[in-house]
mmCIF file of C-alpha atoms in Angstrom:
data_model
loop_
_atom_site.group_PDB
_atom_site.id
_atom_site.type_symbol
_atom_site.label_atom_id
_atom_site.label_comp_id
_atom_site.label_asym_id
_atom_site.label_seq_id
_atom_site.Cartn_x
_atom_site.Cartn_y
_atom_site.Cartn_z
ATOM 1 C CA MET A 286 15.293 -164.441 210.052
ATOM 2 C CA LEU A 287 16.808 -162.498 207.216
ATOM 3 C CA VAL A 288 14.703 -159.915 205.336
ATOM 4 C CA ASP A 289 15.448 -159.392 201.752
ATOM 5 C CA SER A 290 16.535 -155.849 201.013
ATOM 6 C CA PRO A 291 14.613 -153.971 198.291
ATOM 7 C CA PRO A 292 16.108 -154.263 194.876
ATOM 8 C CA GLU A 293 18.313 -151.522 193.600
ATOM 9 C CA PRO A 294 16.570 -149.318 191.056
ATOM 10 C CA SER A 295 17.728 -150.267 187.596
ATOM 11 C CA ALA A 296 17.847 -148.214 184.431
ATOM 12 C CA GLU A 297 14.623 -149.862 183.403
ATOM 13 C CA THR A 298 12.630 -148.840 186.538
ATOM 14 C CA ALA A 299 14.240 -145.365 186.910
ATOM 15 C CA PRO A 300 12.024 -142.521 185.859
ATOM 16 C CA ALA A 301 12.681 -141.629 182.210
ATOM 17 C CA PRO A 302 14.047 -138.156 181.506
ATOM 18 C CA PRO A 303 11.601 -135.767 179.938
ATOM 19 C CA THR A 304 11.476 -136.093 176.201
ATOM 20 C CA ARG A 305 12.232 -133.139 173.843
ATOM 21 C CA ARG A 306 8.562 -133.121 172.918
ATOM 22 C CA ALA A 307 7.585 -132.689 176.549
ATOM 23 C CA ILE A 308 10.123 -129.895 177.041
ATOM 24 C CA ARG A 309 8.815 -128.104 173.906
ATOM 25 C CA ALA A 310 5.222 -128.437 175.121
ATOM 26 C CA ALA A 311 6.225 -127.070 178.565
ATOM 27 C CA GLY A 312 8.012 -124.163 176.881
ATOM 28 C CA LEU A 313 4.971 -123.366 174.819
ATOM 29 C CA PHE A 314 2.839 -123.272 178.074
ATOM 30 C CA VAL A 315 5.395 -120.891 179.643
ATOM 31 C CA SER A 316 5.269 -118.752 176.520
ATOM 32 C CA LEU A 317 1.462 -118.515 176.792
ATOM 33 C CA ALA A 318 1.871 -117.395 180.402
ATOM 34 C CA VAL A 319 4.246 -114.722 179.331
ATOM 35 C CA LEU A 320 1.832 -113.550 176.667
ATOM 36 C CA VAL A 321 -0.961 -113.344 179.194
ATOM 37 C CA LEU A 322 1.176 -111.255 181.519
ATOM 38 C CA VAL A 323 2.208 -108.891 178.715
ATOM 39 C CA ALA A 324 -1.418 -108.471 177.568
ATOM 40 C CA LEU A 325 -2.483 -107.631 181.159
ATOM 41 C CA ALA A 326 0.411 -105.064 181.300
ATOM 42 C CA SER A 327 -0.859 -103.582 178.003
ATOM 43 C CA ILE A 328 -4.269 -103.086 179.509
ATOM 44 C CA ALA A 329 -2.958 -101.741 182.857
ATOM 45 C CA ILE A 330 -0.147 -99.416 181.539
ATOM 46 C CA GLY A 331 -0.649 -96.458 179.214
ATOM 47 C CA ALA A 332 0.379 -92.930 178.488
ATOM 48 C CA LYS A 333 -2.339 -91.832 180.997
ATOM 49 C CA GLU A 334 -1.432 -93.096 184.450
ATOM 50 C CA LEU A 335 -4.163 -95.055 186.155
ATOM 51 C CA SER A 336 -3.998 -97.103 189.334
ATOM 52 C CA LEU A 337 -4.805 -100.849 189.212
ATOM 53 C CA GLU A 338 -8.077 -100.067 191.021
ATOM 54 C CA GLN A 339 -9.055 -97.532 188.371
ATOM 55 C CA VAL A 340 -8.132 -100.038 185.603
ATOM 56 C CA TRP A 341 -10.288 -102.687 187.260
ATOM 57 C CA HIS A 342 -13.237 -100.310 187.601
ATOM 58 C CA GLY A 343 -12.801 -99.186 184.010
ATOM 59 C CA LEU A 344 -12.650 -102.741 182.756
ATOM 60 C CA PHE A 345 -15.597 -104.264 184.663
ATOM 61 C CA GLU A 346 -17.708 -101.552 186.429
ATOM 62 C CA ASP A 347 -17.238 -98.059 185.046
ATOM 63 C CA SER A 348 -18.581 -96.984 181.661
ATOM 64 C CA GLY A 349 -17.395 -93.334 182.128
ATOM 65 C CA THR A 350 -13.900 -91.906 181.951
ATOM 66 C CA TYR A 351 -12.000 -94.976 183.125
ATOM 67 C CA GLY A 352 -14.108 -97.250 180.916
ATOM 68 C CA ASP A 353 -13.478 -95.112 177.857
ATOM 69 C CA VAL A 354 -9.714 -95.294 178.500
ATOM 70 C CA VAL A 355 -9.439 -98.948 179.469
ATOM 71 C CA VAL A 356 -12.003 -100.552 177.266
ATOM 72 C CA GLY A 357 -12.361 -98.063 174.529
ATOM 73 C CA GLU A 358 -8.628 -97.582 173.987
ATOM 74 C CA ARG A 359 -6.374 -100.040 175.745
ATOM 75 C CA LEU A 360 -8.419 -103.208 175.361
ATOM 76 C CA SER A 361 -8.956 -102.670 171.619
ATOM 77 C CA ARG A 362 -5.264 -101.845 171.283
ATOM 78 C CA THR A 363 -4.248 -104.982 173.128
ATOM 79 C CA VAL A 364 -6.528 -107.208 171.021
ATOM 80 C CA LEU A 365 -5.269 -105.735 167.807
ATOM 81 C CA GLY A 366 -1.678 -106.139 169.028
ATOM 82 C CA LEU A 367 -2.337 -109.839 169.754
ATOM 83 C CA LEU A 368 -3.750 -110.457 166.244
ATOM 84 C CA VAL A 369 -1.157 -108.340 164.419
ATOM 85 C CA GLY A 370 1.824 -109.796 166.370
ATOM 86 C CA ALA A 371 0.688 -113.367 165.678
ATOM 87 C CA ALA A 372 0.217 -112.562 162.011
ATOM 88 C CA LEU A 373 3.664 -111.030 161.621
ATOM 89 C CA GLY A 374 5.390 -113.886 163.470
ATOM 90 C CA LEU A 375 3.554 -116.565 161.392
ATOM 91 C CA SER A 376 4.204 -114.822 158.091
ATOM 92 C CA GLY A 377 7.839 -114.380 158.900
ATOM 93 C CA ALA A 378 8.261 -118.027 159.835
ATOM 94 C CA VAL A 379 6.535 -119.153 156.643
ATOM 95 C CA LEU A 380 8.615 -116.860 154.474
ATOM 96 C CA GLN A 381 11.823 -118.009 156.117
ATOM 97 C CA ALA A 382 10.890 -121.660 155.397
ATOM 98 C CA LEU A 383 9.765 -120.790 151.826
ATOM 99 C CA THR A 384 12.902 -118.937 150.894
ATOM 100 C CA ARG A 385 15.194 -121.142 153.046
ATOM 101 C CA ASN A 386 16.602 -117.984 154.477
ATOM 102 C CA PRO A 387 16.504 -117.625 158.303
ATOM 103 C CA LEU A 388 17.058 -113.888 157.969
ATOM 104 C CA ALA A 389 14.072 -113.297 155.733
ATOM 105 C CA ASP A 390 11.038 -111.260 156.819
ATOM 106 C CA PRO A 391 7.688 -110.236 155.228
ATOM 107 C CA GLY A 392 9.431 -107.144 153.676
ATOM 108 C CA LEU A 393 11.675 -109.447 151.589
ATOM 109 C CA LEU A 394 8.906 -110.279 149.099
ATOM 110 C CA GLY A 395 7.601 -106.735 148.838
ATOM 111 C CA ILE A 396 4.371 -107.244 150.799
ATOM 112 C CA ASN A 397 4.988 -104.236 153.054
ATOM 113 C CA ALA A 398 5.935 -102.040 150.111
ATOM 114 C CA GLY A 399 2.759 -103.066 148.242
ATOM 115 C CA ALA A 400 0.552 -102.135 151.191
ATOM 116 C CA SER A 401 2.332 -98.812 151.711
ATOM 117 C CA ALA A 402 2.187 -97.819 148.027
ATOM 118 C CA ALA A 403 -1.534 -98.646 147.909
ATOM 119 C CA VAL A 404 -2.238 -96.430 150.908
ATOM 120 C CA VAL A 405 -0.229 -93.543 149.387
ATOM 121 C CA THR A 406 -2.251 -93.944 146.158
ATOM 122 C CA ALA A 407 -5.557 -93.972 148.113
ATOM 123 C CA ILE A 408 -4.649 -90.719 149.935
ATOM 124 C CA THR A 409 -3.212 -88.847 146.979
ATOM 125 C CA PHE A 410 -5.491 -89.821 144.105
ATOM 126 C CA PHE A 411 -8.739 -91.009 145.768
ATOM 127 C CA GLY A 412 -8.871 -88.771 148.808
ATOM 128 C CA VAL A 413 -9.184 -91.536 151.315
ATOM 129 C CA THR A 414 -8.748 -90.238 154.856
ATOM 130 C CA SER A 415 -10.260 -92.838 157.166
ATOM 131 C CA LEU A 416 -8.474 -95.858 158.660
ATOM 132 C CA SER A 417 -11.239 -98.138 157.321
ATOM 133 C CA GLY A 418 -10.369 -97.047 153.886
ATOM 134 C CA TYR A 419 -6.674 -97.577 154.408
ATOM 135 C CA VAL A 420 -7.351 -101.185 155.489
ATOM 136 C CA TRP A 421 -8.839 -102.233 152.181
ATOM 137 C CA PHE A 422 -6.340 -100.406 149.943
ATOM 138 C CA ALA A 423 -3.375 -101.774 151.953
ATOM 139 C CA PHE A 424 -4.686 -105.228 151.892
ATOM 140 C CA ALA A 425 -5.349 -105.027 148.157
ATOM 141 C CA GLY A 426 -1.771 -103.650 147.490
ATOM 142 C CA ALA A 427 -0.237 -106.485 149.500
ATOM 143 C CA ALA A 428 -2.251 -109.080 147.703
ATOM 144 C CA VAL A 429 -1.424 -107.741 144.211
ATOM 145 C CA VAL A 430 2.283 -107.581 144.979
ATOM 146 C CA GLY A 431 2.269 -111.046 146.541
ATOM 147 C CA ALA A 432 0.714 -112.479 143.353
ATOM 148 C CA LEU A 433 3.101 -110.474 141.157
ATOM 149 C CA VAL A 434 6.163 -111.743 143.072
ATOM 150 C CA TYR A 435 4.903 -115.310 142.707
ATOM 151 C CA PHE A 436 4.332 -114.829 138.993
ATOM 152 C CA LEU A 437 7.718 -113.121 138.340
ATOM 153 C CA GLY A 438 9.487 -115.656 140.519
ATOM 154 C CA GLY A 439 8.519 -118.395 138.099
ATOM 155 C CA SER A 440 5.043 -119.369 139.185
ATOM 156 C CA ARG A 441 4.977 -123.145 138.965
ATOM 157 C CA GLY A 442 8.853 -123.145 138.607
ATOM 158 C CA ALA A 443 9.360 -120.717 141.476
ATOM 159 C CA THR A 444 12.431 -121.154 143.623
ATOM 160 C CA PRO A 445 13.510 -119.451 146.839
ATOM 161 C CA VAL A 446 16.152 -117.380 145.018
ATOM 162 C CA ARG A 447 13.742 -116.267 142.270
ATOM 163 C CA LEU A 448 11.102 -115.243 144.769
ATOM 164 C CA ALA A 449 13.602 -113.250 146.892
ATOM 165 C CA LEU A 450 15.002 -111.496 143.773
ATOM 166 C CA ALA A 451 11.496 -110.645 142.439
ATOM 167 C CA GLY A 452 10.438 -109.303 145.817
ATOM 168 C CA THR A 453 13.578 -107.121 146.174
ATOM 169 C CA ALA A 454 13.145 -105.616 142.712
ATOM 170 C CA ILE A 455 9.446 -104.866 143.266
ATOM 171 C CA SER A 456 10.092 -103.399 146.746
ATOM 172 C CA ALA A 457 12.748 -101.033 145.362
ATOM 173 C CA ALA A 458 10.380 -99.812 142.567
ATOM 174 C CA LEU A 459 7.460 -99.380 144.914
ATOM 175 C CA TYR A 460 9.441 -97.479 147.553
ATOM 176 C CA GLY A 461 10.771 -95.164 144.838
ATOM 177 C CA TYR A 462 7.183 -94.477 143.815
ATOM 178 C CA LEU A 463 6.098 -93.978 147.415
ATOM 179 C CA GLN A 464 8.828 -91.433 148.080
ATOM 180 C CA ALA A 465 8.195 -89.606 144.864
ATOM 181 C CA VAL A 466 4.511 -89.170 145.627
ATOM 182 C CA MET A 467 5.063 -88.129 149.221
ATOM 183 C CA ILE A 468 7.693 -85.548 148.272
ATOM 184 C CA THR A 469 5.440 -83.902 145.629
ATOM 185 C CA ASP A 470 2.257 -84.017 147.739
ATOM 186 C CA GLU A 471 2.507 -82.420 151.168
ATOM 187 C CA ALA A 472 -1.005 -83.529 152.131
ATOM 188 C CA ALA A 473 -0.118 -87.139 151.545
ATOM 189 C CA LEU A 474 3.152 -86.715 153.400
ATOM 190 C CA SER A 475 1.380 -85.298 156.443
ATOM 191 C CA LYS A 476 -1.245 -88.104 156.447
ATOM 192 C CA MET A 477 1.218 -90.866 155.807
ATOM 193 C CA ARG A 478 3.781 -89.776 158.430
ATOM 194 C CA PHE A 479 1.809 -91.362 161.242
ATOM 195 C CA TRP A 480 0.786 -94.519 159.380
ATOM 196 C CA THR A 481 4.241 -95.461 157.938
ATOM 197 C CA VAL A 482 5.958 -95.729 161.402
ATOM 198 C CA GLY A 483 3.573 -98.476 162.474
ATOM 199 C CA SER A 484 1.259 -97.893 165.372
ATOM 200 C CA LEU A 485 -1.471 -99.604 167.427
ATOM 201 C CA ALA A 486 -2.748 -96.195 168.702
ATOM 202 C CA SER A 487 -5.609 -96.035 166.197
ATOM 203 C CA ALA A 488 -6.988 -99.506 167.128
ATOM 204 C CA THR A 489 -10.783 -99.687 167.127
ATOM 205 C CA ASN A 490 -13.342 -102.530 167.236
ATOM 206 C CA THR A 491 -14.147 -101.684 163.557
ATOM 207 C CA THR A 492 -10.556 -102.246 162.476
ATOM 208 C CA ILE A 493 -10.418 -105.532 164.393
ATOM 209 C CA GLU A 494 -13.637 -106.781 162.802
ATOM 210 C CA GLN A 495 -12.352 -105.881 159.293
ATOM 211 C CA VAL A 496 -9.052 -107.705 159.522
ATOM 212 C CA LEU A 497 -10.057 -110.627 161.807
ATOM 213 C CA PRO A 498 -11.521 -112.866 158.986
ATOM 214 C CA PHE A 499 -8.296 -112.474 156.933
ATOM 215 C CA LEU A 500 -6.042 -113.130 159.909
ATOM 216 C CA ALA A 501 -8.048 -116.184 160.923
ATOM 217 C CA VAL A 502 -7.886 -117.656 157.390
ATOM 218 C CA GLY A 503 -4.160 -116.888 157.043
ATOM 219 C CA THR A 504 -3.431 -118.433 160.448
ATOM 220 C CA VAL A 505 -5.204 -121.689 159.720
ATOM 221 C CA LEU A 506 -3.530 -121.955 156.299
ATOM 222 C CA ALA A 507 -0.018 -121.207 157.704
ATOM 223 C CA LEU A 508 -0.336 -123.753 160.431
ATOM 224 C CA ALA A 509 -1.625 -126.395 157.985
ATOM 225 C CA LEU A 510 1.532 -125.937 155.846
ATOM 226 C CA ALA A 511 3.964 -127.067 158.630
ATOM 227 C CA ARG A 512 4.382 -130.609 157.360
ATOM 228 C CA PRO A 513 4.918 -129.840 153.567
ATOM 229 C CA LEU A 514 7.292 -126.981 154.424
ATOM 230 C CA ASN A 515 9.263 -129.376 156.673
ATOM 231 C CA ALA A 516 9.591 -131.670 153.610
ATOM 232 C CA MET A 517 10.711 -128.838 151.368
ATOM 233 C CA ALA A 518 13.431 -127.868 153.793
ATOM 234 C CA MET A 519 15.246 -131.099 152.929
ATOM 235 C CA GLY A 520 15.399 -130.180 149.265
ATOM 236 C CA ASP A 521 13.061 -130.398 146.322
ATOM 237 C CA ASP A 522 13.969 -133.998 145.377
ATOM 238 C CA THR A 523 13.540 -135.307 148.835
ATOM 239 C CA ALA A 524 10.259 -133.393 149.226
ATOM 240 C CA ARG A 525 8.903 -134.934 146.060
ATOM 241 C CA ALA A 526 9.943 -138.413 147.289
ATOM 242 C CA LEU A 527 8.014 -137.710 150.564
ATOM 243 C CA GLY A 528 4.905 -136.829 148.541
ATOM 244 C CA ALA A 529 4.989 -133.033 148.926
ATOM 245 C CA HIS A 530 3.461 -130.962 146.161
ATOM 246 C CA LEU A 531 6.060 -128.278 145.694
ATOM 247 C CA ASN A 532 4.217 -125.796 143.471
ATOM 248 C CA ARG A 533 1.042 -126.035 145.552
ATOM 249 C CA THR A 534 2.987 -125.613 148.819
ATOM 250 C CA ARG A 535 4.856 -122.557 147.479
ATOM 251 C CA GLY A 536 1.662 -121.005 146.187
ATOM 252 C CA LEU A 537 -0.235 -121.575 149.466
ATOM 253 C CA SER A 538 2.706 -120.283 151.417
ATOM 254 C CA MET A 539 2.773 -117.100 149.428
ATOM 255 C CA ALA A 540 -0.999 -116.743 149.915
ATOM 256 C CA ALA A 541 -0.795 -117.343 153.648
ATOM 257 C CA ALA A 542 2.078 -114.853 154.142
ATOM 258 C CA THR A 543 0.373 -112.275 151.918
ATOM 259 C CA VAL A 544 -2.951 -112.486 153.741
ATOM 260 C CA LEU A 545 -1.321 -112.349 157.221
ATOM 261 C CA CYS A 546 1.187 -109.649 156.571
ATOM 262 C CA GLY A 547 -1.184 -107.603 154.278
ATOM 263 C CA ALA A 548 -3.949 -107.609 156.902
ATOM 264 C CA ALA A 549 -1.491 -106.696 159.692
ATOM 265 C CA THR A 550 0.061 -103.899 157.658
ATOM 266 C CA ALA A 551 -3.307 -102.580 156.705
ATOM 267 C CA ALA A 552 -4.428 -102.410 160.291
ATOM 268 C CA CYS A 553 -1.479 -100.566 161.794
ATOM 269 C CA GLY A 554 1.092 -99.825 159.125
ATOM 270 C CA PRO A 555 4.386 -101.566 158.406
ATOM 271 C CA ILE A 556 6.019 -102.951 161.562
ATOM 272 C CA VAL A 557 9.580 -104.267 161.025
ATOM 273 C CA PHE A 558 11.726 -106.889 162.640
ATOM 274 C CA VAL A 559 8.905 -108.787 164.462
ATOM 275 C CA GLY A 560 8.564 -111.282 161.664
ATOM 276 C CA LEU A 561 12.367 -111.574 161.464
ATOM 277 C CA MET A 562 13.438 -111.789 165.159
ATOM 278 C CA VAL A 563 10.889 -114.160 166.736
ATOM 279 C CA PRO A 564 10.948 -117.078 164.230
ATOM 280 C CA HIS A 565 14.781 -116.927 164.175
ATOM 281 C CA VAL A 566 15.056 -116.929 167.983
ATOM 282 C CA VAL A 567 12.458 -119.706 168.263
ATOM 283 C CA ARG A 568 14.329 -121.849 165.819
ATOM 284 C CA SER A 569 17.333 -121.757 168.157
ATOM 285 C CA PHE A 570 15.576 -123.780 170.825
ATOM 286 C CA THR A 571 12.897 -125.705 168.958
ATOM 287 C CA GLY A 572 15.050 -126.827 166.079
ATOM 288 C CA PRO A 573 13.992 -126.667 162.422
ATOM 289 C CA ASP A 574 10.566 -128.432 162.866
ATOM 290 C CA LEU A 575 7.867 -126.019 161.734
ATOM 291 C CA ARG A 576 5.329 -127.925 163.713
ATOM 292 C CA TRP A 577 6.846 -126.218 166.719
ATOM 293 C CA ILE A 578 8.261 -123.044 165.216
ATOM 294 C CA LEU A 579 4.845 -121.854 163.977
ATOM 295 C CA PRO A 580 2.927 -122.234 167.274
ATOM 296 C CA TYR A 581 5.839 -120.637 169.232
ATOM 297 C CA ALA A 582 5.934 -117.724 166.742
ATOM 298 C CA THR A 583 2.171 -117.312 167.056
ATOM 299 C CA VAL A 584 2.561 -116.887 170.842
ATOM 300 C CA LEU A 585 5.813 -115.027 171.263
ATOM 301 C CA SER A 586 5.463 -112.555 168.405
ATOM 302 C CA PRO A 587 2.439 -110.792 169.970
ATOM 303 C CA ALA A 588 4.284 -110.815 173.319
ATOM 304 C CA LEU A 589 7.211 -108.947 171.720
ATOM 305 C CA LEU A 590 4.879 -106.498 169.949
ATOM 306 C CA LEU A 591 2.772 -105.650 173.022
ATOM 307 C CA GLY A 592 5.890 -105.421 175.142
ATOM 308 C CA ALA A 593 7.344 -102.942 172.709
ATOM 309 C CA ASP A 594 4.099 -100.955 172.654
ATOM 310 C CA VAL A 595 4.047 -100.805 176.471
ATOM 311 C CA ILE A 596 7.659 -99.610 176.461
ATOM 312 C CA GLY A 597 6.702 -96.870 173.938
ATOM 313 C CA ARG A 598 3.895 -95.714 176.131
ATOM 314 C CA MET A 599 6.024 -95.605 179.268
ATOM 315 C CA ILE A 600 9.209 -93.821 178.124
ATOM 316 C CA ALA A 601 7.554 -90.824 176.438
ATOM 317 C CA ARG A 602 4.730 -90.008 178.901
ATOM 318 C CA PRO A 603 2.427 -88.120 178.554
ATOM 319 C CA ALA A 604 2.949 -88.670 174.847
ATOM 320 C CA GLU A 605 3.996 -92.067 173.448
ATOM 321 C CA LEU A 606 6.590 -93.592 171.069
ATOM 322 C CA GLN A 607 5.003 -95.596 168.229
ATOM 323 C CA VAL A 608 5.516 -99.336 168.411
ATOM 324 C CA GLY A 609 7.067 -99.448 164.981
ATOM 325 C CA ILE A 610 9.831 -97.116 166.172
ATOM 326 C CA VAL A 611 10.424 -99.260 169.277
ATOM 327 C CA THR A 612 10.658 -102.572 167.311
ATOM 328 C CA ALA A 613 13.088 -100.890 164.854
ATOM 329 C CA ILE A 614 15.259 -99.621 167.712
ATOM 330 C CA LEU A 615 15.255 -103.036 169.360
ATOM 331 C CA GLY A 616 15.436 -104.988 166.114
ATOM 332 C CA GLY A 617 18.423 -103.217 164.552
ATOM 333 C CA PRO A 618 21.065 -104.485 167.113
ATOM 334 C CA VAL A 619 19.407 -107.899 167.131
ATOM 335 C CA PHE A 620 19.529 -108.157 163.382
ATOM 336 C CA ILE A 621 23.233 -107.221 163.410
ATOM 337 C CA PHE A 622 23.935 -109.843 166.031
ATOM 338 C CA LEU A 623 22.071 -112.519 164.113
ATOM 339 C CA VAL A 624 23.904 -111.729 160.876
ATOM 340 C CA ARG A 625 27.277 -111.805 162.660
ATOM 341 C CA ARG A 626 26.395 -115.037 164.469
ATOM 342 C CA ARG A 627 25.283 -116.659 161.142
ATOM 343 C CA ARG A 628 28.481 -115.489 159.408
ATOM 344 C CA THR A 629 30.670 -116.804 162.197
ATOM 345 C CA ALA A 630 28.922 -120.133 162.069
ATOM 346 C CA GLN A 631 29.643 -120.465 158.373
ATOM 347 C CA LEU A 632 33.412 -119.740 158.788
#
């Protein structure tokens, strides 16, 4: 009696290869795991050396010395780093899509310059000395400059080139004003020296509470703009044919980037390259779809920022190197590499 052999597996019955969507989702899950590990390292590692047992006691059991260091300093610093990193990555991704320039960052439209100039004004002319005072002046400066750039860029007729030119011109003028005030006022120079390098060291629960509402609103708005920004990436005519409202999308994109970058800069000073590097790197493996770029940037940007902050705490013990300096050191070579790679691709 002959027994029929089982049929050979066909292309129809063979397991289908994972789709690109599934790969992206898995990558996002891995990115979240990386962020969790970096956040734990940020809590466990600091300028003051503590064992893991001491960190555990300070986090959950001890309200004394270890608790002051772990909860009062490192935990607040880590939370602020998570919020600020996500804000910088999102604002950078939105601005790159808005200006259609993958090498753009929040500084391109003058937002950092507006926040810095406002803080210098607050210190020099209004005698503001507290971080809580810096927050509101910095945010107001970023908001005013964002609105001014949008107006000078053409408002309803704004184009990526006009916005970039307006932002560059305003940045140059504001940085000239900033340098002039700081040179002529030694007190302002002394107080601004720490803030302008970008640091998470002054993180407090009060600062987090002040900027959290703005960061939450900006994050929701930026994520909601993924689809219309995708349409605009194909050109204005195609975007109109797809039903996108160009002027509304540009205005909301400027508002989202201004709120995110303004609040982040207000909380810890201008931190460069995070909003440039992460969206650009993410785009290399997600493609141009902002529905994936924005979530990835939201996760990987704080991982980069907190990782740089941990490096700054480790290499200069018992002192520390500010995170803005570390990101600048890391970001300079990366920026040169990206520019050369982009130029080579165009040849």
